[in-house]
Coordinates of C-alpha atoms in Angstrom, one line a residue:
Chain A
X86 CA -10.3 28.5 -28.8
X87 CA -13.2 28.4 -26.8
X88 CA -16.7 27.9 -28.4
X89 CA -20.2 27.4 -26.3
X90 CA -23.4 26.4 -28.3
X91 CA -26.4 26.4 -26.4
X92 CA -25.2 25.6 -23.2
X93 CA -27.0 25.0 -19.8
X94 CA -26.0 23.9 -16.6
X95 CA -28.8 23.0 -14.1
X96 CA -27.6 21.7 -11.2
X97 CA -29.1 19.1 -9.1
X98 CA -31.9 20.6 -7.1
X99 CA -33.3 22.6 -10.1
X100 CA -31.0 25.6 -9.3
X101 CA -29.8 27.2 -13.4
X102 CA -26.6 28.0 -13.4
X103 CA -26.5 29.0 -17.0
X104 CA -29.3 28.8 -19.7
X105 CA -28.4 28.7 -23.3
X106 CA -25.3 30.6 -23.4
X107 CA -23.7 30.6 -26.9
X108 CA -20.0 32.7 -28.0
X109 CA -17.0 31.7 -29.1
X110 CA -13.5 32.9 -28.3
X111 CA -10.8 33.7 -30.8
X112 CA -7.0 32.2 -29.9
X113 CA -5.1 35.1 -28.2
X114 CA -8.0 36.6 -27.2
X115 CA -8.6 38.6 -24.4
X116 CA -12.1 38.6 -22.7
X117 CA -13.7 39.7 -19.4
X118 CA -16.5 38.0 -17.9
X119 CA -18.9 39.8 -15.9
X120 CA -21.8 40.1 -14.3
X121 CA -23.4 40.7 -10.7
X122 CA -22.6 37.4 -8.3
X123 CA -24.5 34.6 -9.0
X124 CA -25.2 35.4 -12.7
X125 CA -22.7 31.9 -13.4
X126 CA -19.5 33.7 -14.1
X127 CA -17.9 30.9 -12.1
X128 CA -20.1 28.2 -13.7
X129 CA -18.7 28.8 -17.3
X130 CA -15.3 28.8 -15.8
X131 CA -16.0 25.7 -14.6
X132 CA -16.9 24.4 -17.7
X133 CA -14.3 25.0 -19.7
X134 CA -12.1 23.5 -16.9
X135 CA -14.0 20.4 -16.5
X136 CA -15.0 20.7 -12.7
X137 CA -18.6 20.9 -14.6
X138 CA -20.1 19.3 -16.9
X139 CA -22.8 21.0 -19.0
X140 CA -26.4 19.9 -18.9
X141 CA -27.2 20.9 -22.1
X142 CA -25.9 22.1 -25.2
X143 CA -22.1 21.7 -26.7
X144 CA -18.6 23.4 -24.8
X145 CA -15.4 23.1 -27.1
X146 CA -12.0 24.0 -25.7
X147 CA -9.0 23.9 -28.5
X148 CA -10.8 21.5 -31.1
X149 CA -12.0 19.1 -28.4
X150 CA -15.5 18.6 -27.6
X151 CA -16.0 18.6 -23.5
X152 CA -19.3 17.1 -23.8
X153 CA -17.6 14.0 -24.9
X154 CA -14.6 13.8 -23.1
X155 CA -14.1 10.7 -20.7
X156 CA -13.3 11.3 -17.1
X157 CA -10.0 9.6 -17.5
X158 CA -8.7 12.1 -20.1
X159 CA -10.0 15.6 -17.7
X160 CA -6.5 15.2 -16.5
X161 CA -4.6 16.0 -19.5
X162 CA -7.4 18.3 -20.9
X163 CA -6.9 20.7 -17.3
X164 CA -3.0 20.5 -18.4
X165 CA -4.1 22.9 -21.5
X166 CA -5.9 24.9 -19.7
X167 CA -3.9 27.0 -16.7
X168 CA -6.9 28.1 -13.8
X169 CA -6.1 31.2 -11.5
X170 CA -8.5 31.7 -8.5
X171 CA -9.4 34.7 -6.4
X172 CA -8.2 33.0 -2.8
X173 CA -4.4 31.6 -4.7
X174 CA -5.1 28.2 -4.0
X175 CA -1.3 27.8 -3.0
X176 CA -0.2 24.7 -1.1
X177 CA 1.4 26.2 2.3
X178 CA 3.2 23.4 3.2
X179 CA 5.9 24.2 0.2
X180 CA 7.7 26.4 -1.4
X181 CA 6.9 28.8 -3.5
X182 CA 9.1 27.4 -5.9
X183 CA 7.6 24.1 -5.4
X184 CA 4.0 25.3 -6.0
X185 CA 5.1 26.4 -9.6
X186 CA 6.9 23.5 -10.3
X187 CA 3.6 21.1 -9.6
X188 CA 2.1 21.3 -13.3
X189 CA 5.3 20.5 -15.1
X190 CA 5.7 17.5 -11.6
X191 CA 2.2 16.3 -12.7
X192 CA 3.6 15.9 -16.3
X193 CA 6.4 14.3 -15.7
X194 CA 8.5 16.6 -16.9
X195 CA 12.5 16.0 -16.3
X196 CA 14.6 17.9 -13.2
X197 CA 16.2 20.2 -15.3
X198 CA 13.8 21.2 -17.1
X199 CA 11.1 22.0 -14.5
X200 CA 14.3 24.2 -12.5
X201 CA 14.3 26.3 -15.9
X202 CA 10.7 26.9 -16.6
X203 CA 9.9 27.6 -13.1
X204 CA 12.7 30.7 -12.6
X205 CA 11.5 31.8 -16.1
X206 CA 7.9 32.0 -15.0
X207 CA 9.1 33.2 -11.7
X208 CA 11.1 36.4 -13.6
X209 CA 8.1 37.1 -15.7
X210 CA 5.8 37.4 -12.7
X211 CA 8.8 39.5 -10.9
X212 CA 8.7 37.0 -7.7
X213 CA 12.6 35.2 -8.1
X214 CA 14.1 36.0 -5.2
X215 CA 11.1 34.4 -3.1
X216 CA 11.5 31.0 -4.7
X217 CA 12.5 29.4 -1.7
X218 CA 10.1 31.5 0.2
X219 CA 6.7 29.9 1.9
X220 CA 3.9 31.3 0.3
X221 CA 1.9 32.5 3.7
X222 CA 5.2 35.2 4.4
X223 CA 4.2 36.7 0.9
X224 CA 1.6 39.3 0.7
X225 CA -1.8 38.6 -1.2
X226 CA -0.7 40.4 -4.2
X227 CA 2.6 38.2 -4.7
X228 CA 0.6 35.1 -3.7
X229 CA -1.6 36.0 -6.4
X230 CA 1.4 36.6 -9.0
X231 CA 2.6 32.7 -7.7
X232 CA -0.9 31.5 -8.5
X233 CA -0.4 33.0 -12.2
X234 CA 3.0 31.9 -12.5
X235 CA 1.7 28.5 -11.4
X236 CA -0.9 28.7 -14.3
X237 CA 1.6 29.6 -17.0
X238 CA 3.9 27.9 -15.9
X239 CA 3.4 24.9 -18.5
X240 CA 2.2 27.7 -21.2
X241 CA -0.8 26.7 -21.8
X242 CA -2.7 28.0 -24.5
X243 CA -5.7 28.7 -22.8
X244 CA -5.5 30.4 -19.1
X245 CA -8.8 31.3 -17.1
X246 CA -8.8 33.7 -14.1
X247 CA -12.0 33.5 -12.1
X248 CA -11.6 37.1 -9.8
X249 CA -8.2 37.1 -9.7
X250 CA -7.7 40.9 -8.2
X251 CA -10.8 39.8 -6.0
X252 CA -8.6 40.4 -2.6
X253 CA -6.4 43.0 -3.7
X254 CA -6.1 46.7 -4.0
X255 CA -6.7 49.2 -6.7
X256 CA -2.7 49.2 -7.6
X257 CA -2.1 45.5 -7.1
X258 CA -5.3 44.3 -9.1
X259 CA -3.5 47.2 -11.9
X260 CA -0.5 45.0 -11.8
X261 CA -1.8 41.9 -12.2
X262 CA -3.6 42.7 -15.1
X263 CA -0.8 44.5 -16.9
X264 CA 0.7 41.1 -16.2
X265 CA -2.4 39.5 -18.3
X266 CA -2.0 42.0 -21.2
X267 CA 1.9 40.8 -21.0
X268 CA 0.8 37.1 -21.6
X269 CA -1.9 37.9 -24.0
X270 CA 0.3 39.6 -26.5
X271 CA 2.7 36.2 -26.7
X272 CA -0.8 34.6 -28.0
X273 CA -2.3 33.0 -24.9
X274 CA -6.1 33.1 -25.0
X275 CA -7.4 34.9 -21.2
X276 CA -10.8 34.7 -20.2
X277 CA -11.2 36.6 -16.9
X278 CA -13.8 36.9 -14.6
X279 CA -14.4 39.8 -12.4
X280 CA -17.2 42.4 -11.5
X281 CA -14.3 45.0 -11.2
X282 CA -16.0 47.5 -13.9
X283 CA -13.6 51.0 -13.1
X284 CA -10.6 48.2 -14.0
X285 CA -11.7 46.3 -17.2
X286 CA -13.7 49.8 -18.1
X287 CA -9.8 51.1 -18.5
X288 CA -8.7 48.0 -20.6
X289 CA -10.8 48.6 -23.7
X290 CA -11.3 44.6 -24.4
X291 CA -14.2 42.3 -25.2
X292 CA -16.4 42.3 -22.2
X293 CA -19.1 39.2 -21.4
X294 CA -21.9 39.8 -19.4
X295 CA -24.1 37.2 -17.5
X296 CA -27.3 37.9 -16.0
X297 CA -29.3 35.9 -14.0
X298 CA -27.2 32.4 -16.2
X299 CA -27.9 34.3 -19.8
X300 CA -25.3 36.0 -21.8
X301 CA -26.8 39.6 -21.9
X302 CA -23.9 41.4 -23.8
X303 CA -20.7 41.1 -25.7
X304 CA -18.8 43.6 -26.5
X305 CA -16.3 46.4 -26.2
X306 CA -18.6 48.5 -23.8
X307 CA -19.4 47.2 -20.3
X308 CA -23.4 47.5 -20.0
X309 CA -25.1 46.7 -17.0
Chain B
X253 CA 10.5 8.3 -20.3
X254 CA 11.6 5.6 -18.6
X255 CA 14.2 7.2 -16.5
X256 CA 12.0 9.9 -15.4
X257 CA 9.4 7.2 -14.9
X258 CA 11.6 5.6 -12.2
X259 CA 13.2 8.7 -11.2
X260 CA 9.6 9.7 -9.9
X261 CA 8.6 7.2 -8.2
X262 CA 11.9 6.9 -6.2
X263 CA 11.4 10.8 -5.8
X264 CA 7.3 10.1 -4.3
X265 CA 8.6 7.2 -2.5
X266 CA 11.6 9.6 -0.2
X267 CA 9.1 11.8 -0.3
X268 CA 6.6 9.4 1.6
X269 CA 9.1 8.6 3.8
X270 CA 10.5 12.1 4.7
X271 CA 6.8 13.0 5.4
X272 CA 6.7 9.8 7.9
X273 CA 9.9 10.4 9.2
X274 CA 8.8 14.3 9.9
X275 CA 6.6 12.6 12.0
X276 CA 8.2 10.1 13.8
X277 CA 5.8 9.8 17.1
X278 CA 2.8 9.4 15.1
X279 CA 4.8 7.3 12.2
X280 CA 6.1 4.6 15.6
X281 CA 2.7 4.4 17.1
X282 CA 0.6 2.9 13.8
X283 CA 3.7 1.1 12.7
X284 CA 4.2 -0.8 16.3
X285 CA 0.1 -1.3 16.3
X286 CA 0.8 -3.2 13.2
X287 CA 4.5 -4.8 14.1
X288 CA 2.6 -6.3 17.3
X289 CA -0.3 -7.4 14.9
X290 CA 2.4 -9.3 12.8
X291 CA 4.1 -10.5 16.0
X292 CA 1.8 -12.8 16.9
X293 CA 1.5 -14.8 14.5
X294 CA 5.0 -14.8 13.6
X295 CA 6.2 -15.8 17.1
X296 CA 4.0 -18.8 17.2
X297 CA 5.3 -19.6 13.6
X298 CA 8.6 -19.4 15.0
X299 CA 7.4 -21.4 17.9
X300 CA 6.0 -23.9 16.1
X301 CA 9.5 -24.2 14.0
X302 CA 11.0 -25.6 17.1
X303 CA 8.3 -27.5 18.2
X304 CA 8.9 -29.3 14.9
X305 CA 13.0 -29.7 14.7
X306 CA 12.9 -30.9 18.5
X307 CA 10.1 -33.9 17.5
X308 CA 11.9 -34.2 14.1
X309 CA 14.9 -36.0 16.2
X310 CA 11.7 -38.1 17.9
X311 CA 11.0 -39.6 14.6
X312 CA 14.4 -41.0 14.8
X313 CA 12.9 -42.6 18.1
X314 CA 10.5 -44.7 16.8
X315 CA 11.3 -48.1 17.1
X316 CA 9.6 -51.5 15.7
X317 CA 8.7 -54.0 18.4
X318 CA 9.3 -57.5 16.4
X319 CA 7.7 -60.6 18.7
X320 CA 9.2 -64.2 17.8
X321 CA 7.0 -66.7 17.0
X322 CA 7.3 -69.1 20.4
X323 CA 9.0 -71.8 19.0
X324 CA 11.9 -70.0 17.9
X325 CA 14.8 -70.7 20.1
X326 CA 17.5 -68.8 21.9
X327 CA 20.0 -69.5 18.8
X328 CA 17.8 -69.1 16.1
X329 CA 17.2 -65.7 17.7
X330 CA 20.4 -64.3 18.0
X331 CA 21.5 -65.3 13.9
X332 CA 18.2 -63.7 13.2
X333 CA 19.6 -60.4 15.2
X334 CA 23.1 -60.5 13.3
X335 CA 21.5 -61.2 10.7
X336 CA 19.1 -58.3 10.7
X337 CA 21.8 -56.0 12.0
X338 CA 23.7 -55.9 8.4
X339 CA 20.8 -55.1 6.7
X340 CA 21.8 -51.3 5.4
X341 CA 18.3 -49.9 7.0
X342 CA 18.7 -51.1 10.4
X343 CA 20.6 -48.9 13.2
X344 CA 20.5 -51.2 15.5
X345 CA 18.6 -54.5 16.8
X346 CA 18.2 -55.3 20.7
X347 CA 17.3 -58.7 21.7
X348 CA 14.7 -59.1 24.7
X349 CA 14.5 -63.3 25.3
X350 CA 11.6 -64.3 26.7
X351 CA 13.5 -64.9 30.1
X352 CA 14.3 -61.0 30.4
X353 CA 11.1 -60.3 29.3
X354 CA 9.5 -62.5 31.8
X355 CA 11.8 -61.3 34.5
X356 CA 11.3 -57.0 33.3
X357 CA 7.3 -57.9 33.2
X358 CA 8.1 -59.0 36.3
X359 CA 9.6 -55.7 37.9
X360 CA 7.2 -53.7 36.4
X361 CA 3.8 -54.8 36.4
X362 CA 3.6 -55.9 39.9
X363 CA 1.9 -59.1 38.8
X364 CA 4.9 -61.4 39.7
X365 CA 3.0 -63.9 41.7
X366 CA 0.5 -64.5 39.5
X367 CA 3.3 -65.1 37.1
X368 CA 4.6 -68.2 39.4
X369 CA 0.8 -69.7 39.5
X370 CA 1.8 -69.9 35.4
X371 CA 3.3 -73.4 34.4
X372 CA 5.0 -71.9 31.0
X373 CA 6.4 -68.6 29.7
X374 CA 3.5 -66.8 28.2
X375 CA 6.0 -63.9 27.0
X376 CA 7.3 -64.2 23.5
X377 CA 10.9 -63.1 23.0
X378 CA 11.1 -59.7 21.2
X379 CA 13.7 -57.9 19.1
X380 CA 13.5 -54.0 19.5
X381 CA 14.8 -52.3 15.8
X382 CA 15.9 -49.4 15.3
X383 CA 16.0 -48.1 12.0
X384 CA 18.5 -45.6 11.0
X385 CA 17.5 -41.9 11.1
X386 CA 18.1 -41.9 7.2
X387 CA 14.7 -44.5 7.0
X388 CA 12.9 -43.5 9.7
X389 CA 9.8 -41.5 7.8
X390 CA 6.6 -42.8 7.4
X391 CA 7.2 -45.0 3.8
X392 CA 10.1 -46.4 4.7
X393 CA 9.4 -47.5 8.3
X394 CA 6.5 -48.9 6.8
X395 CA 8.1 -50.8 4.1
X396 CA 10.7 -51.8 6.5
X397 CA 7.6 -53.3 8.4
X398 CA 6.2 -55.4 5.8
X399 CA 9.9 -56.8 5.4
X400 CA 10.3 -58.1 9.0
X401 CA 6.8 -59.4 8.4
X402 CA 7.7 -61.4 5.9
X403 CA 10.4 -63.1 8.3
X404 CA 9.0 -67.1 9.2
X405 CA 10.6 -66.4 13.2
X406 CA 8.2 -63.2 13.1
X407 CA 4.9 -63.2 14.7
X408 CA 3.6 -59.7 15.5
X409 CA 5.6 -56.6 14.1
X410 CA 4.5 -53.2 15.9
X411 CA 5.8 -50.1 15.4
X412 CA 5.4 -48.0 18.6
X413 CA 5.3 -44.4 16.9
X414 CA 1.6 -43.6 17.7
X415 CA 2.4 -40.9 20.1
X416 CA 4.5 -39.3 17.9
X417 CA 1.9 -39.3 15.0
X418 CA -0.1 -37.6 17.6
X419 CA 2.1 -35.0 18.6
X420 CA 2.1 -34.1 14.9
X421 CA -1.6 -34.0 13.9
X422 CA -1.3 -31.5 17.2
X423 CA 1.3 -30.0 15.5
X424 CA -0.4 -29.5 12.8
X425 CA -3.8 -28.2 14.1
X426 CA -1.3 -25.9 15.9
X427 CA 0.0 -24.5 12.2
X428 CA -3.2 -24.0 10.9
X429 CA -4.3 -22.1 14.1
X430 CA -1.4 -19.5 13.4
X431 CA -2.4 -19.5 9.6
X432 CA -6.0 -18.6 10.8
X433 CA -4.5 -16.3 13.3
X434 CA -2.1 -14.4 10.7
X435 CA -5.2 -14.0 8.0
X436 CA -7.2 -12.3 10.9
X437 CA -4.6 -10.2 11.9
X438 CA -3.5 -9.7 8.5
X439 CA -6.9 -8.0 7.7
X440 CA -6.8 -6.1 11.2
X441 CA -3.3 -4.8 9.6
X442 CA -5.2 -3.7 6.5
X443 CA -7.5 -1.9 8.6
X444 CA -5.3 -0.2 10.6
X445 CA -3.4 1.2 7.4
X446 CA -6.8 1.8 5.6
X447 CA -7.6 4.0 8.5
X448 CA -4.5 5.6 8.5
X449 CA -4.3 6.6 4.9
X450 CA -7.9 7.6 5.3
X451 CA -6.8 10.5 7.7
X452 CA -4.0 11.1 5.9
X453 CA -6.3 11.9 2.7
X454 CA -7.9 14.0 4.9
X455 CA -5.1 16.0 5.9
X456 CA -4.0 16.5 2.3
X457 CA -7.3 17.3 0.7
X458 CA -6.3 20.5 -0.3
X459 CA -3.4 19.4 -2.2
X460 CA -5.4 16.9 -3.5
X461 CA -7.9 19.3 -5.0
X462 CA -5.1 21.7 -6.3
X463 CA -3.2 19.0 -8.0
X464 CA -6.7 17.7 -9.6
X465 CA -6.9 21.3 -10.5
X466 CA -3.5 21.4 -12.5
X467 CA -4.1 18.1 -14.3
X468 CA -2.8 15.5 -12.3
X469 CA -4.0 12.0 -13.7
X470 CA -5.3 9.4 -10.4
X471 CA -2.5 7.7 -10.5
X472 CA -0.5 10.5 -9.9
X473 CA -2.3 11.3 -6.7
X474 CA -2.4 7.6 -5.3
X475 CA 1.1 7.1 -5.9
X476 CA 2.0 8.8 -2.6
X477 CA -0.4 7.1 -0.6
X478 CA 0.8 4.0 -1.7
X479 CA 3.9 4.6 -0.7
X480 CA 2.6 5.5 2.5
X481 CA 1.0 2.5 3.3
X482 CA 4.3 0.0 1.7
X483 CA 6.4 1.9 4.4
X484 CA 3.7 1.6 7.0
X485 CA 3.2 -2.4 6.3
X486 CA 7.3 -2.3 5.8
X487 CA 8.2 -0.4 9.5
X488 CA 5.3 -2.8 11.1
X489 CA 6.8 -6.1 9.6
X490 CA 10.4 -4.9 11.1
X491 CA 9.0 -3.7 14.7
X492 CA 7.5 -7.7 14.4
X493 CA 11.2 -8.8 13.9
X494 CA 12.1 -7.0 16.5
X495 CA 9.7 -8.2 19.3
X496 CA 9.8 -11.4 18.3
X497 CA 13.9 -11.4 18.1
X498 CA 13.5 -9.8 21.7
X499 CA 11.3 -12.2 23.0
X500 CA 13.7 -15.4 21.8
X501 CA 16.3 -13.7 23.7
X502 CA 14.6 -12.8 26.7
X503 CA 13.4 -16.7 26.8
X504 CA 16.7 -18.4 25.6
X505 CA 18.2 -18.2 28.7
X506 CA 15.2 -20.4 30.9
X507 CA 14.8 -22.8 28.2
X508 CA 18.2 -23.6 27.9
X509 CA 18.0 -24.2 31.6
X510 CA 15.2 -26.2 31.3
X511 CA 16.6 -28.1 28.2
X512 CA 19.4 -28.9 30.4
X513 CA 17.3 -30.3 33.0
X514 CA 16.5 -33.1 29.9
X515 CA 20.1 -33.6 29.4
X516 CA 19.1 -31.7 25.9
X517 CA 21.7 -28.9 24.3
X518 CA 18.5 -27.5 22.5
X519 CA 18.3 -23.4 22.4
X520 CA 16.4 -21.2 20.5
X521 CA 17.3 -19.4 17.8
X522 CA 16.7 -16.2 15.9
X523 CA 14.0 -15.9 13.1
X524 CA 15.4 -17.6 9.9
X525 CA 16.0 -15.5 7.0
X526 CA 13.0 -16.9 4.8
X527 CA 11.0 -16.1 7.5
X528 CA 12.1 -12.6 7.8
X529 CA 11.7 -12.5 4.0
X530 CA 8.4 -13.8 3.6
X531 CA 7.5 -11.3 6.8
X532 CA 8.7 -7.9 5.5
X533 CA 7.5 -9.2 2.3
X534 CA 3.8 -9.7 3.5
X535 CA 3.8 -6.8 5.6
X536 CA 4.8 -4.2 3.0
X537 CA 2.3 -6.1 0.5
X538 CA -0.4 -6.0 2.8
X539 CA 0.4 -2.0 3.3
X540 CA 0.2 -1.2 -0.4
X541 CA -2.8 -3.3 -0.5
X542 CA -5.0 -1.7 2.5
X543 CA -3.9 1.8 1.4
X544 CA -4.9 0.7 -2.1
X545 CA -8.0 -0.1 -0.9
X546 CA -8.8 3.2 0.8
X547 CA -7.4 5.1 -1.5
X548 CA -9.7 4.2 -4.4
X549 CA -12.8 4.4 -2.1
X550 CA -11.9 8.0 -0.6
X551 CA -10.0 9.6 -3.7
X552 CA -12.5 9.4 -5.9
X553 CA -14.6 11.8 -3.3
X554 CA -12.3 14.7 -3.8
X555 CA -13.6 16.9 -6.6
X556 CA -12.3 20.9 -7.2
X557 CA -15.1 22.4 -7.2

């Protein structure tokens, strides 16, 4: 699903945001990305999402090769890929059912159809009865849970989480990713990035560690 | 595909509108900055419109001065009136003899004594043609010229119609004054809406960004910006209607009084229907144009990061 070989970001001004970073992700896998702040968890996220474009080295995402990929098809490559953020990233000038519905809108998918997938994405994420709710009366752990629905709303194959229980409590951040292990076991691929060790340390998955842009572990154990 | 195609873009284009219409003070004041923009010019094409139907009945006017040759006499004269008076071009034909010519110089020009020193009539006798308003433009006048030239009694044939050739080379300096005057008020329009969108990106960045996020192509995102700026152009080119509808009826009433005072029946009336056309046409173009314009230069600056 996701397969980096020898990839380096530098960014303008010299800064390296990742240097030489090589795995590959299986589909319907489920991986944690980790690593102090700074160490370019949010930098491979961004390269698998297309907000960044590697430096150096080759990124491929589904059987297509990043590296290559003209601007004017990021568009539909984002589509496959459904992007969860630690502040929501909600629109609060809609509804909540509105905010869902935008990925299947962006499509160009038909009425009917976006009405269906968005209460079914709604009902998995527990959240129906707020569908015509804004999303600022809604606490951060259901704003949260409208940002995922959001993101798997068009099931992608692929869905990245970059600190997704970053603003929310113990029991919340629990809930969320109960929510991830629901997804994961219909096949969707998660990479998710957070520095939450007691919480992935309890989910017995494949853990990524960055340090300082390198890839410094990967594997079951979390070692700092 | 197609159905959803159109289904969309009548769904961004409500949506546009409902977001103007949500905010209707701010939505008035750039659409009336552009309606007076597009009033100006309009009202002075509209002006010029009857400018040009009341000196259309002038060309009518213009008659052709034909001076007998001196020896023609009194008789000869008058056959050569009847005679020209069937012809099918001809309104009508006014016979001045040299007698009522001498005796109107006379009246007029104050020179009367100097006219009794004089042994002989100097004045030549004149028929004053008319042609009908069918043949009075430019060709036939002038064909109907060389035919009364051709005429052995005829020694001078003038047509008196300089003034009114005058009056329309003004005319038409005038039109291309309001054609210079709507191109640079058409780009002030263009402004005004590239401005406008401008903020407006502004204002939406965020949503912007998110629907970049979630795979939204860039025509996606410019389609409701362009929508924005055809309603913007659209409202303007209507508030132009109005005013300048407004202003022909606030001014109807004194220039029928004044037309009066000519012994004319001339009003003014209401912008014609091509015009309107052509006006709300332009005006929604030139919308979708200037927000196209600022679109593509501040879109592309929006990036997730």
């Amino acid at each position: 699903m996701i397969n980096f070989d020898n990839v380096s970001k530098r960014y303008p001004g010299g800064h390296d945001g990742l240097t030489n970073v090589s795995f590959r992700i299986e589909p319907a896998e489920m991986v944690f990305l980790t690593g102090h702040s700074g160490a370019g968890k949010s930098t491979l996220l961004k390269l698998i999402g297309l907000l960044e474009r590697a430096t150096r080295g080759q990124v491929v995402v589904g059987g297509r090769n990043l590296t290559q990929l003209p601007n004017r098809k990021i568009p539909y490559h984002r589509r496959e890929v459904g992007m969860i953020f630690q502040d929501y990233r909600l629109l609060h000038d809609r509804t909540v059912f509105d905010n869902i519905a935008l990925p299947l809108v962006v499509s160009g998918m038909g009425h009917k159809e976006v009405g269906r997938r968005v209460r079914a994405a709604l009902d998995k994420v527990g959240l129906l009865s707020k569908e015509k709710a804004s999303p600022i009366t809604l606490s951060g752990g259901e704003q949260q849970r409208v940002g995922i629905a959001r993101a798997v709303v068009s099931k992608p194959p692929l869905v990245l989480a970059d600190e997704p229980t970053g603003n929310l409590d113990p029991a919340l951040s629990e809930e969320i990713m109960t929510l991830f292990e629901s997804f994961n076991q219909v096949g969707v691929t998660l990479l998710i990035a957070t520095h939450d060790i007691e919480l992935i340390s309890r989910m017995n998955k494949r853990i990524l560690t960055l340090d300082q842009g390198q890839l410094s572990h990967d594997g079951l154990k979390q070692v700092w | 595909m197609l159905k959803i195609w159109v289904l969309r873009h009548l769904q961004v284009s409500l949506a546009s509108l409902g977001r103007l219409v949500r905010l209707p003070l701010s939505t008035l004041m750039t659409s009336a900055v552009i309606g007076i923009a597009l009033s100006l010019p309009t009202g002075m094409h509209v002006a010029l419109g009857h400018l040009q139907a009341i000196s259309g009945g002038w060309d009518g006017a213009a008659t052709i001065s034909l001076f007998l040759k001196q020896d023609v006499q009194a008789k000869a004269a008058k056959q050569l009136v009847q005679k020209l008076a069937t012809k099918p071009n001809i309104a009508t034909v006014e016979f001045i003899s040299r007698e009522a010519a001498l005796e109107e110089f006379r009246q007029l020009s104050g020179f009367g004594e100097a006219l009794d020193a004089l042994n002989s009539n100097p004045l030549p006798a004149l028929l004053v043609i008319k042609p009908t308003s069918e043949q009075s433009d430019p060709i036939s006048t002038q064909q109907l010229i060389k035919e009364l030239e051709q005429l052995s009694e005829a020694d001078l044939v003038q047509l008196d119609m300089q003034w009114v050739r005058r009056f329309h080379a003004l005319t038409e300096i005038a039109q291309r004054g309001v054609f210079v005057l709507a191109s640079l008020l058409g780009l002030a329009v263009l402004l005004i809406i590239g401005n406008t969108i401008r903020l407006e990106i502004q204002n939406r960045h965020a949503e912007i960004e998110i629907s970049k996020l979630i795979g939204a192509t860039n025509a996606f995102i410019r389609r409701p910006f362009l929508y924005t700026g055809f309603w913007y152009g659209l409202f303007g080119g209507i508030i132009a209607c109005l005013m300048v509808n407004l202003s022909i009826l606030t001014l109807d009433d004194s220039v029928g009084q004044l037309a009066s005072l000519y012994h004319s029946s001339f009003s003014l009336s209401l912008i014609d229907t091509t015009t309107v056309f052509a006006l709300l046409t332009g005006s929604s173009l030139l919308g979708l144009i200037g927000s196209w314009i600022s679109v593509g230069r501040h879109l592309s600056a929006i990036e997730p990061s």
